[in-house]
C-alpha cells in the first residue's frame, strides 16, 4: 500500500442510528454477565468467582495504565482527521504503536506481580490468562471504529462473539475445576472480538514509513485524560482489590454479585457520550 495524496471521506451514519446501535451494544454487555453470573456462581461458587474478579480488578488497573488515556484521546484525534486518508493512517499508526509499547511495559508489571504477591502466586496461570486482556486491548483499536462512527460493525461483531461465548460457557463450565475455562470465556466475551478489529484495519489505513511517524507527541495529551480515567477507576475497581487483600476471594465473590446491577446504569448513561464525541470532534475540525 502506498501513500496517496487524496482524501477519502468516511460517511457516518445518523446520530440516532449510532446511538441505538451503541445502546444495543451496551445493553448486551450488561446482560451477558447478568445471564452468565447465576450459572457461573452456582458452578464455581463465590470463591471461584471472587478469585477471577480479584485478578481482573488488578489487570484492569494495569490495562488502564498501559492505555494511558489513549482510547478516549484516540477517538477525538481520529475523528478530527478521518476524512483525510494520509492523516488518518498516520495518526492511527502512531497511536497503535504507542499503545503496543506501553503494553509491553504493562506485561513487565504483570510478571512482577505474578511472582511477588502471595495472593497471586496461588494461581499464576489464571492471572496470566486474564492478562491477555492487555494484548487484546492493544491490538483492538476499538477507538478507531468509534472515531469513524462504524457502530454497526462494532455491534454486530460484539453480538456474535458474546453469543458464542455464552454457548461456550454452558458447554465447557461444568464443575469447580473449570475455573480456567470460565476465565478464558470471560476474556473472549469482553475483548476477543478485538482480533477482527486489527485485521479489518487494513481497509481504512495506508502504510506509513517509520521515519514519518512521531509516537511521542500523543503521550502528553493522552496522559491528561489518563489522570481523569484513573480517578474514575479508583471509584469503580479499587473496592474489589481492597476487599481481596483485606478478606478473601469468597468475600469478593459476594460483593461482585451485589454490585453487578448497580454498575449497569453507568454504561447506559455513557453510551450517548461515545456517540457524540467523534461527531462533535469532526464537526469542530471542519469549523462547523
mmCIF file of N, CA and C in Angstrom, residues 61 64 68-70 72-73 76 220-236:
data_model
loop_
_atom_site.group_PDB
_atom_site.id
_atom_site.type_symbol
_atom_site.label_atom_id
_atom_site.label_comp_id
_atom_site.label_asym_id
_atom_site.label_seq_id
_atom_site.Cartn_x
_atom_site.Cartn_y
_atom_site.Cartn_z
ATOM 1 N N UNK A 61 -6.463 -2.340 36.321
ATOM 2 C CA UNK A 61 -5.613 -1.192 36.651
ATOM 3 C C UNK A 61 -4.369 -1.146 35.762
ATOM 4 N N UNK A 64 -5.499 0.020 32.416
ATOM 5 C CA UNK A 64 -5.733 1.467 32.457
ATOM 6 C C UNK A 64 -4.426 2.232 32.303
ATOM 7 N N UNK A 68 -3.222 4.502 29.078
ATOM 8 C CA UNK A 68 -2.796 5.884 29.311
ATOM 9 C C UNK A 68 -3.740 6.926 28.712
ATOM 10 N N UNK A 69 -5.040 6.662 28.781
ATOM 11 C CA UNK A 69 -5.998 7.616 28.240
ATOM 12 C C UNK A 69 -6.146 7.566 26.736
ATOM 13 N N UNK A 70 -5.448 6.621 26.090
ATOM 14 C CA UNK A 70 -5.458 6.533 24.631
ATOM 15 C C UNK A 70 -6.849 6.290 24.044
ATOM 16 N N UNK A 72 -9.922 7.179 24.731
ATOM 17 C CA UNK A 72 -10.740 8.387 24.599
ATOM 18 C C UNK A 72 -10.029 9.443 23.763
ATOM 19 N N UNK A 73 -8.740 9.610 23.992
ATOM 20 C CA UNK A 73 -7.945 10.576 23.228
ATOM 21 C C UNK A 73 -7.934 10.224 21.736
ATOM 22 N N UNK A 76 -11.081 11.140 19.691
ATOM 23 C CA UNK A 76 -11.113 12.560 19.338
ATOM 24 C C UNK A 76 -10.164 12.873 18.181
ATOM 25 N N UNK A 220 1.700 13.241 25.937
ATOM 26 C CA UNK A 220 1.273 14.248 26.910
ATOM 27 C C UNK A 220 -0.241 14.470 26.919
ATOM 28 N N UNK A 221 -0.892 14.681 25.756
ATOM 29 C CA UNK A 221 -2.348 14.878 25.791
ATOM 30 C C UNK A 221 -3.103 13.642 26.284
ATOM 31 N N UNK A 222 -2.596 12.443 25.955
ATOM 32 C CA UNK A 222 -3.250 11.220 26.432
ATOM 33 C C UNK A 222 -3.100 11.088 27.946
ATOM 34 N N UNK A 223 -1.978 11.575 28.460
ATOM 35 C CA UNK A 223 -1.723 11.500 29.901
ATOM 36 C C UNK A 223 -2.725 12.328 30.694
ATOM 37 N N UNK A 224 -3.160 13.455 30.136
ATOM 38 C CA UNK A 224 -4.156 14.287 30.816
ATOM 39 C C UNK A 224 -5.466 13.525 30.993
ATOM 40 N N UNK A 225 -5.873 12.817 29.946
ATOM 41 C CA UNK A 225 -7.105 12.038 30.012
ATOM 42 C C UNK A 225 -6.935 10.859 30.967
ATOM 43 N N UNK A 226 -5.735 10.290 30.993
ATOM 44 C CA UNK A 226 -5.453 9.156 31.876
ATOM 45 C C UNK A 226 -5.684 9.523 33.338
ATOM 46 N N UNK A 227 -5.303 10.722 33.723
ATOM 47 C CA UNK A 227 -5.474 11.150 35.116
ATOM 48 C C UNK A 227 -6.953 11.165 35.496
ATOM 49 N N UNK A 228 -7.794 11.633 34.588
ATOM 50 C CA UNK A 228 -9.242 11.628 34.836
ATOM 51 C C UNK A 228 -9.774 10.195 34.904
ATOM 52 N N UNK A 229 -9.315 9.337 33.977
ATOM 53 C CA UNK A 229 -9.750 7.938 33.973
ATOM 54 C C UNK A 229 -9.318 7.211 35.237
ATOM 55 N N UNK A 230 -8.135 7.567 35.747
ATOM 56 C CA UNK A 230 -7.624 6.938 36.961
ATOM 57 C C UNK A 230 -8.521 7.238 38.153
ATOM 58 N N UNK A 231 -8.982 8.472 38.234
ATOM 59 C CA UNK A 231 -9.868 8.848 39.341
ATOM 60 C C UNK A 231 -11.187 8.071 39.271
ATOM 61 N N UNK A 232 -11.698 7.897 38.050
ATOM 62 C CA UNK A 232 -12.928 7.125 37.878
ATOM 63 C C UNK A 232 -12.692 5.665 38.249
ATOM 64 N N UNK A 233 -11.542 5.124 37.829
ATOM 65 C CA UNK A 233 -11.237 3.719 38.079
ATOM 66 C C UNK A 233 -11.076 3.426 39.563
ATOM 67 N N UNK A 234 -10.554 4.391 40.306
ATOM 68 C CA UNK A 234 -10.420 4.200 41.761
ATOM 69 C C UNK A 234 -11.786 3.958 42.372
ATOM 70 N N UNK A 235 -12.779 4.678 41.879
ATOM 71 C CA UNK A 235 -14.143 4.502 42.381
ATOM 72 C C UNK A 235 -14.738 3.156 41.943
ATOM 73 N N UNK A 236 -14.409 2.737 40.686
ATOM 74 C CA UNK A 236 -15.055 1.551 40.113
ATOM 75 C C UNK A 236 -14.385 0.249 40.542
#
